CSV table of C-alpha atoms in Angstrom, one decimal:
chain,number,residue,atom,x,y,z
A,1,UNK,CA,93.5,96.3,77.5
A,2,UNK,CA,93.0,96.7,81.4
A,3,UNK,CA,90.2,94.0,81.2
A,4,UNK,CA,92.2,91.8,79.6
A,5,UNK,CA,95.4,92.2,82.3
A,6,UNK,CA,92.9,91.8,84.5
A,7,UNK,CA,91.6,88.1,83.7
A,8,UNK,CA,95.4,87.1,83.1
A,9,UNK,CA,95.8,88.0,86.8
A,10,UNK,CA,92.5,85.7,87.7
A,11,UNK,CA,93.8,82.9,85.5
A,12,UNK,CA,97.5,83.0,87.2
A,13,UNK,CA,95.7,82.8,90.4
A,14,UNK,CA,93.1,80.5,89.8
A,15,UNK,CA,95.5,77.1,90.1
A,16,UNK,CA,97.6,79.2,93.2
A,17,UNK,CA,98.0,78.1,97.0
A,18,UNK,CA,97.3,82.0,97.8
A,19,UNK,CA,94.3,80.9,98.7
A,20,UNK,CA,95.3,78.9,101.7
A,21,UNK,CA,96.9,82.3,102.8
A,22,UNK,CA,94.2,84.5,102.6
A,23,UNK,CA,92.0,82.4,105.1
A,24,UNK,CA,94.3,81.2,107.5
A,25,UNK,CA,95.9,83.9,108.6
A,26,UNK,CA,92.5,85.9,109.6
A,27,UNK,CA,91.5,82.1,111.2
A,28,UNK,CA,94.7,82.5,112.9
A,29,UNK,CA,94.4,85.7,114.3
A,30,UNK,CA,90.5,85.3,115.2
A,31,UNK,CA,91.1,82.3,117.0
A,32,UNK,CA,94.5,84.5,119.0
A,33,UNK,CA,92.1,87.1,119.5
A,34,UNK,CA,89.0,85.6,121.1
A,35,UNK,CA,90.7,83.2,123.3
A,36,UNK,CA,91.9,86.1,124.9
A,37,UNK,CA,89.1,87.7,125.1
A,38,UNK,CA,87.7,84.4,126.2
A,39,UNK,CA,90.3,84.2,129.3
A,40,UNK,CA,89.8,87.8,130.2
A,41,UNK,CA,85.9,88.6,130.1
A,42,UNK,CA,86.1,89.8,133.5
A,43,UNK,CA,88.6,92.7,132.6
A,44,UNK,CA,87.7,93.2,128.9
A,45,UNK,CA,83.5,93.8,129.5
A,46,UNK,CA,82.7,95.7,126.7
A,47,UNK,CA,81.6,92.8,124.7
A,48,UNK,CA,82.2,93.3,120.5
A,49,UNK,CA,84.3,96.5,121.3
A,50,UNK,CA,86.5,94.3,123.7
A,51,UNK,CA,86.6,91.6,121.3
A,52,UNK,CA,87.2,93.6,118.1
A,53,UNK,CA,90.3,95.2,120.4
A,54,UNK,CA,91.6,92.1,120.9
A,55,UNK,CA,90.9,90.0,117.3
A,56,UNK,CA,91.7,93.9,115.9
A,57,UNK,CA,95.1,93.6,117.5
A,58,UNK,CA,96.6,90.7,115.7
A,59,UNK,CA,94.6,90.9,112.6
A,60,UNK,CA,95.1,94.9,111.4
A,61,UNK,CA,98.4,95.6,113.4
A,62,UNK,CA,99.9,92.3,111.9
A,63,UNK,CA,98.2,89.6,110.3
A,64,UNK,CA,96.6,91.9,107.6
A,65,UNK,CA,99.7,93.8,106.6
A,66,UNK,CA,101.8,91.2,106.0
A,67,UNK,CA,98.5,89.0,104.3
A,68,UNK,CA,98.4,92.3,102.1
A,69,UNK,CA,102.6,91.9,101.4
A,70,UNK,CA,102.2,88.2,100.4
A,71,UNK,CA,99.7,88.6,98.1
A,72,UNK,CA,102.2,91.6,96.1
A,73,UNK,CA,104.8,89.5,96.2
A,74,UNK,CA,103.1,87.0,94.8
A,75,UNK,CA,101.6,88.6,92.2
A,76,UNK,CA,104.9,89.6,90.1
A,77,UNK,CA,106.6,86.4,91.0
A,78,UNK,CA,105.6,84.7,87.5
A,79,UNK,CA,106.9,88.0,86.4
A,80,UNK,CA,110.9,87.2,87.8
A,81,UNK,CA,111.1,84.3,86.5
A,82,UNK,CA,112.2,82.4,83.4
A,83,UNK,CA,112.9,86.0,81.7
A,84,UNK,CA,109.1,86.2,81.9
A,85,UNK,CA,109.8,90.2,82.0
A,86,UNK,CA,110.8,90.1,78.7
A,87,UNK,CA,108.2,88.8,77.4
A,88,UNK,CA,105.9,91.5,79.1
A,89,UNK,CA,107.6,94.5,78.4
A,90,UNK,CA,107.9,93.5,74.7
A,91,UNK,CA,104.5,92.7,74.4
A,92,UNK,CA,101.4,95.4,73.1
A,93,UNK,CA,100.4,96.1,76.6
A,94,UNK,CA,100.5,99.2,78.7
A,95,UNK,CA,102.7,99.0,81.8
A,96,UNK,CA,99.9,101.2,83.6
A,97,UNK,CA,97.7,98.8,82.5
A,98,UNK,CA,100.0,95.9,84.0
A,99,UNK,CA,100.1,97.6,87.5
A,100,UNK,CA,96.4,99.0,87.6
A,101,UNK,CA,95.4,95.4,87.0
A,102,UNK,CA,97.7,93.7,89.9
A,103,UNK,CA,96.4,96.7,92.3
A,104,UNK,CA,92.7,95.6,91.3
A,105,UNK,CA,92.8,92.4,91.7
A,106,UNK,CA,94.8,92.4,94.9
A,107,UNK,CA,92.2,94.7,96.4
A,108,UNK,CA,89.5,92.5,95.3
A,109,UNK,CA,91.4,90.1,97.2
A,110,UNK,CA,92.1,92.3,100.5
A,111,UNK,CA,87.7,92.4,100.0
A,112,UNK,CA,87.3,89.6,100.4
A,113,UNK,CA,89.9,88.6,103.2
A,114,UNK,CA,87.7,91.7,105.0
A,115,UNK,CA,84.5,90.0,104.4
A,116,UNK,CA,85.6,86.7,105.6
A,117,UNK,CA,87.6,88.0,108.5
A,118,UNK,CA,84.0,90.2,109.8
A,119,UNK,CA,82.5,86.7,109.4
A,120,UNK,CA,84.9,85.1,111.8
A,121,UNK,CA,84.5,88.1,114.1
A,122,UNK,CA,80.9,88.0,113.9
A,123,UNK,CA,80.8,83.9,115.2
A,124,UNK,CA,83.7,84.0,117.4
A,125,UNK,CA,81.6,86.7,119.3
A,126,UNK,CA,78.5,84.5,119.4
A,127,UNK,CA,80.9,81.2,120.1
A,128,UNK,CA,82.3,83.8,122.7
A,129,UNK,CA,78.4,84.5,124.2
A,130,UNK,CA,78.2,88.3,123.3
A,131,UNK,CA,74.4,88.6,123.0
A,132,UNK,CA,74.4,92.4,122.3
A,133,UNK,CA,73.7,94.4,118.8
A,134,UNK,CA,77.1,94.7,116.5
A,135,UNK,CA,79.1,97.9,116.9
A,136,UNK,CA,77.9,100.8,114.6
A,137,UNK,CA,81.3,101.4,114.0
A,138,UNK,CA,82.0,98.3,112.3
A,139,UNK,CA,81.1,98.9,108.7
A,140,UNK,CA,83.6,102.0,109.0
A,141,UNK,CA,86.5,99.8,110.5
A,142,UNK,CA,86.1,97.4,107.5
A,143,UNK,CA,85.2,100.0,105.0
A,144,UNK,CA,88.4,102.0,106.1
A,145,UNK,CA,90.8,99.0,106.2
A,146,UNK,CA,90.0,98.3,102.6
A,147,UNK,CA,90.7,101.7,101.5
A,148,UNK,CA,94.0,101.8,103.5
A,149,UNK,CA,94.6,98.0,102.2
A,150,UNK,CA,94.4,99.0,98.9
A,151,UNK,CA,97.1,101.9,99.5
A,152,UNK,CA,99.6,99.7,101.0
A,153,UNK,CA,99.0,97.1,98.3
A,154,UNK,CA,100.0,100.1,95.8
A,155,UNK,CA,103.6,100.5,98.1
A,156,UNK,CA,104.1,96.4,98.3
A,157,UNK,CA,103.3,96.2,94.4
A,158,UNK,CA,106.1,99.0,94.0
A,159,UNK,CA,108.7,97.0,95.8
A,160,UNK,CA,107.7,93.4,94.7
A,161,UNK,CA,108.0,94.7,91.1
A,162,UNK,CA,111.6,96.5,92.0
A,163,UNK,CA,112.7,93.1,93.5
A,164,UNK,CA,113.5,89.8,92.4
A,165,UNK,CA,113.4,88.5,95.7
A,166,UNK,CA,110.0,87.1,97.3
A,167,UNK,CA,111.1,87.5,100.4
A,168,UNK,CA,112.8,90.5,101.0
A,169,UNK,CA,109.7,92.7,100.2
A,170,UNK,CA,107.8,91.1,102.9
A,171,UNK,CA,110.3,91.6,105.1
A,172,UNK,CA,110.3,95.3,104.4
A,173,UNK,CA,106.6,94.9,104.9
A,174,UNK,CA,107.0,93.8,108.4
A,175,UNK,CA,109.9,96.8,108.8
A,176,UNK,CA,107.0,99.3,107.7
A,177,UNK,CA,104.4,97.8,110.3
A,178,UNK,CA,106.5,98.4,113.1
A,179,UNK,CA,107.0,101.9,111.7
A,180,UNK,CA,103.5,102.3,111.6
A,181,UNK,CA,102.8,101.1,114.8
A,182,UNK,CA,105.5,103.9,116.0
A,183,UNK,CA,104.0,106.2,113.7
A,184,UNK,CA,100.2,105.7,115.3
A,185,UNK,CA,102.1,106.2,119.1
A,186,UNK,CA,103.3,109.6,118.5
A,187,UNK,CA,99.9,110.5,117.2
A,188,UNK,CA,100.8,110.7,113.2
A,189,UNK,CA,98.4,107.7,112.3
A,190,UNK,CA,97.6,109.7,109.2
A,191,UNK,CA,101.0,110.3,107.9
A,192,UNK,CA,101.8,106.6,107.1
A,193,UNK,CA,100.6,104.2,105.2
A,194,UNK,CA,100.5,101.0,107.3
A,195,UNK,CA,99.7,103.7,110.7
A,196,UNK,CA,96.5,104.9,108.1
A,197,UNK,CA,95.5,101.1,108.4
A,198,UNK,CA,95.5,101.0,112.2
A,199,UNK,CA,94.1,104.3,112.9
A,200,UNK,CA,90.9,103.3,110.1
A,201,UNK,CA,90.1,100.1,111.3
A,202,UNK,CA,90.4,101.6,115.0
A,203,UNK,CA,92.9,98.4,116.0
A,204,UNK,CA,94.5,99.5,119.5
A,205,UNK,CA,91.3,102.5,119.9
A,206,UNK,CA,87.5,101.9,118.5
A,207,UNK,CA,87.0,105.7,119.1
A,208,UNK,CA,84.8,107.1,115.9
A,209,UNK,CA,86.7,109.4,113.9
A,210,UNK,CA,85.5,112.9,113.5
A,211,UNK,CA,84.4,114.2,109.6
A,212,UNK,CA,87.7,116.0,109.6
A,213,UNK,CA,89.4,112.8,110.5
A,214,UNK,CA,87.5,110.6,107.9
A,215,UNK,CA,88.1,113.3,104.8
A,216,UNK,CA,91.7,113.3,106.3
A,217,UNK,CA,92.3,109.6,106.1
A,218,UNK,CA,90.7,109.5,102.9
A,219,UNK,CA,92.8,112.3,101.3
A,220,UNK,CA,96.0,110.9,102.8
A,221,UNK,CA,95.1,107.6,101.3
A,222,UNK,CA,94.4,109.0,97.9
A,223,UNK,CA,97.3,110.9,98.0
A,224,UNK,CA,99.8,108.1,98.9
A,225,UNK,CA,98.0,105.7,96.3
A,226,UNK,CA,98.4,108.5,93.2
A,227,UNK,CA,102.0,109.5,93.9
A,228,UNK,CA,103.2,105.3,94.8
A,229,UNK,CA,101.7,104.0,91.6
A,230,UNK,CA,102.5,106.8,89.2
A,231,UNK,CA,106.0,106.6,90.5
A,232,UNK,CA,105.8,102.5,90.0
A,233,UNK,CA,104.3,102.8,86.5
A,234,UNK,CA,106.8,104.9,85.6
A,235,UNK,CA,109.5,103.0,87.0
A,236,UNK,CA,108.4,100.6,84.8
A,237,UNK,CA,108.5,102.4,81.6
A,238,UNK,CA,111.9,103.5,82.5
A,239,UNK,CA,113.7,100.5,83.8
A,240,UNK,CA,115.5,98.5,81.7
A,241,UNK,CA,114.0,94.8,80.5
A,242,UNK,CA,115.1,92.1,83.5
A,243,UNK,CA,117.1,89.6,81.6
């Protein structure tokens, strides 16, 4: 039943314009990023840390979030429309396996945005002229950013599916990225979703986290991904059919 939720997803997606979304908002931010690393070599000398600080920025803190809020929205908006909700909740089909197969395909999705955004980084450092090896930390920046992606695609699947509305979710997107970002300053990056995002993929420090830190982020991320879609999948069994 999952597998088969799962390839209705693909097909919906297979004729969308999401595409165009997923790779031009990491374009956008690696091109924001590396001209200012470009402009500023003579301050920012510590080649693919400086640049990953500065592409990191505007990708993770912003870009990313609200890529990751899109795609939610997107996801249930064949759902809210033409009574389309009837159809689902009427039909022999688990509503955990309706949610389980957005998440998965969405984080297939945020993969992918990850892979192509490290390729971006990777030539817009060369373009840039950074001769030196690739930062060891890398592979855990993009390793934890999925993890923490695929938690905040549970929260924005939660809403999207609460909401008619394609906007407002986004919106509250945004809200939560600036709540993050407040979250991260008072030193509780591992108490909110969106703050997990910037403290894994180490956006405004590329300090390593400690093996405490790592299992911390980890189980914060579990935990926060359990509780959001078990609360959503029952939501779903609960709620009434949308007319």
């Amino acid at each position: 039943m999952l597998r088969r939720c799962i390839s209705a997803e693909w097909m919906k997606l297979h004729h969308s314009h999401i595409w165009i979304i997923l790779m031009i908002l990491p374009i956008i931010s690696v091109l924001i990023g590396c001209a200012n690393f470009y402009m500023n070599q003579g301050v920012l000398t510590k080649e693919w840390y400086s640049l990953w600080s500065q592409v990191g920025l505007f990708y993770g803190e912003f870009f990313f979030p609200i890529l990751i809020a899109i795609c939610c929205a997107y996801m249930w908006r064949l759902e809210h429309h033409n009574k389309n909700w009837n159809m689902i909740m009427t039909a022999p089909v688990s509503t955990t396996s309706i949610f389980l197969a957005k998440l998965i395909v969405v984080g297939v999705l945020m993969i992918f945005v990850q892979l192509f955004f490290f390729i971006l980084y990777f030539l817009g450092g060369k373009l840039a002229g950074i001769t030196s090896e690739l930062p060891g930390e890398l592979f855990g920046w993009l390793l934890r950013g999925c993890i923490s992606a695929l938690t905040i695609s549970a929260l924005q699947l939660a809403l999207s599916r609460g909401i008619r509305s394609f906007a407002a979710p986004i919106g509250i997107g945004l809200c939560a990225v600036f709540i993050g970002l407040g979250m991260y300053v008072m030193h509780l990056g591992l108490f909110f979703p969106h703050s997990l995002l910037t403290t894994g993929m180490g956006v405004l420090s590329q300090t390593s986290l400690s093996p405490r830190e790592n299992l911390l982020f980890i189980m914060m991320n579990l935990l926060y991904l359990i509780i959001i879609s078990v609360g959503a999948i029952h939501r779903m069994g609960k709620s009434d059919i949308v007319a």
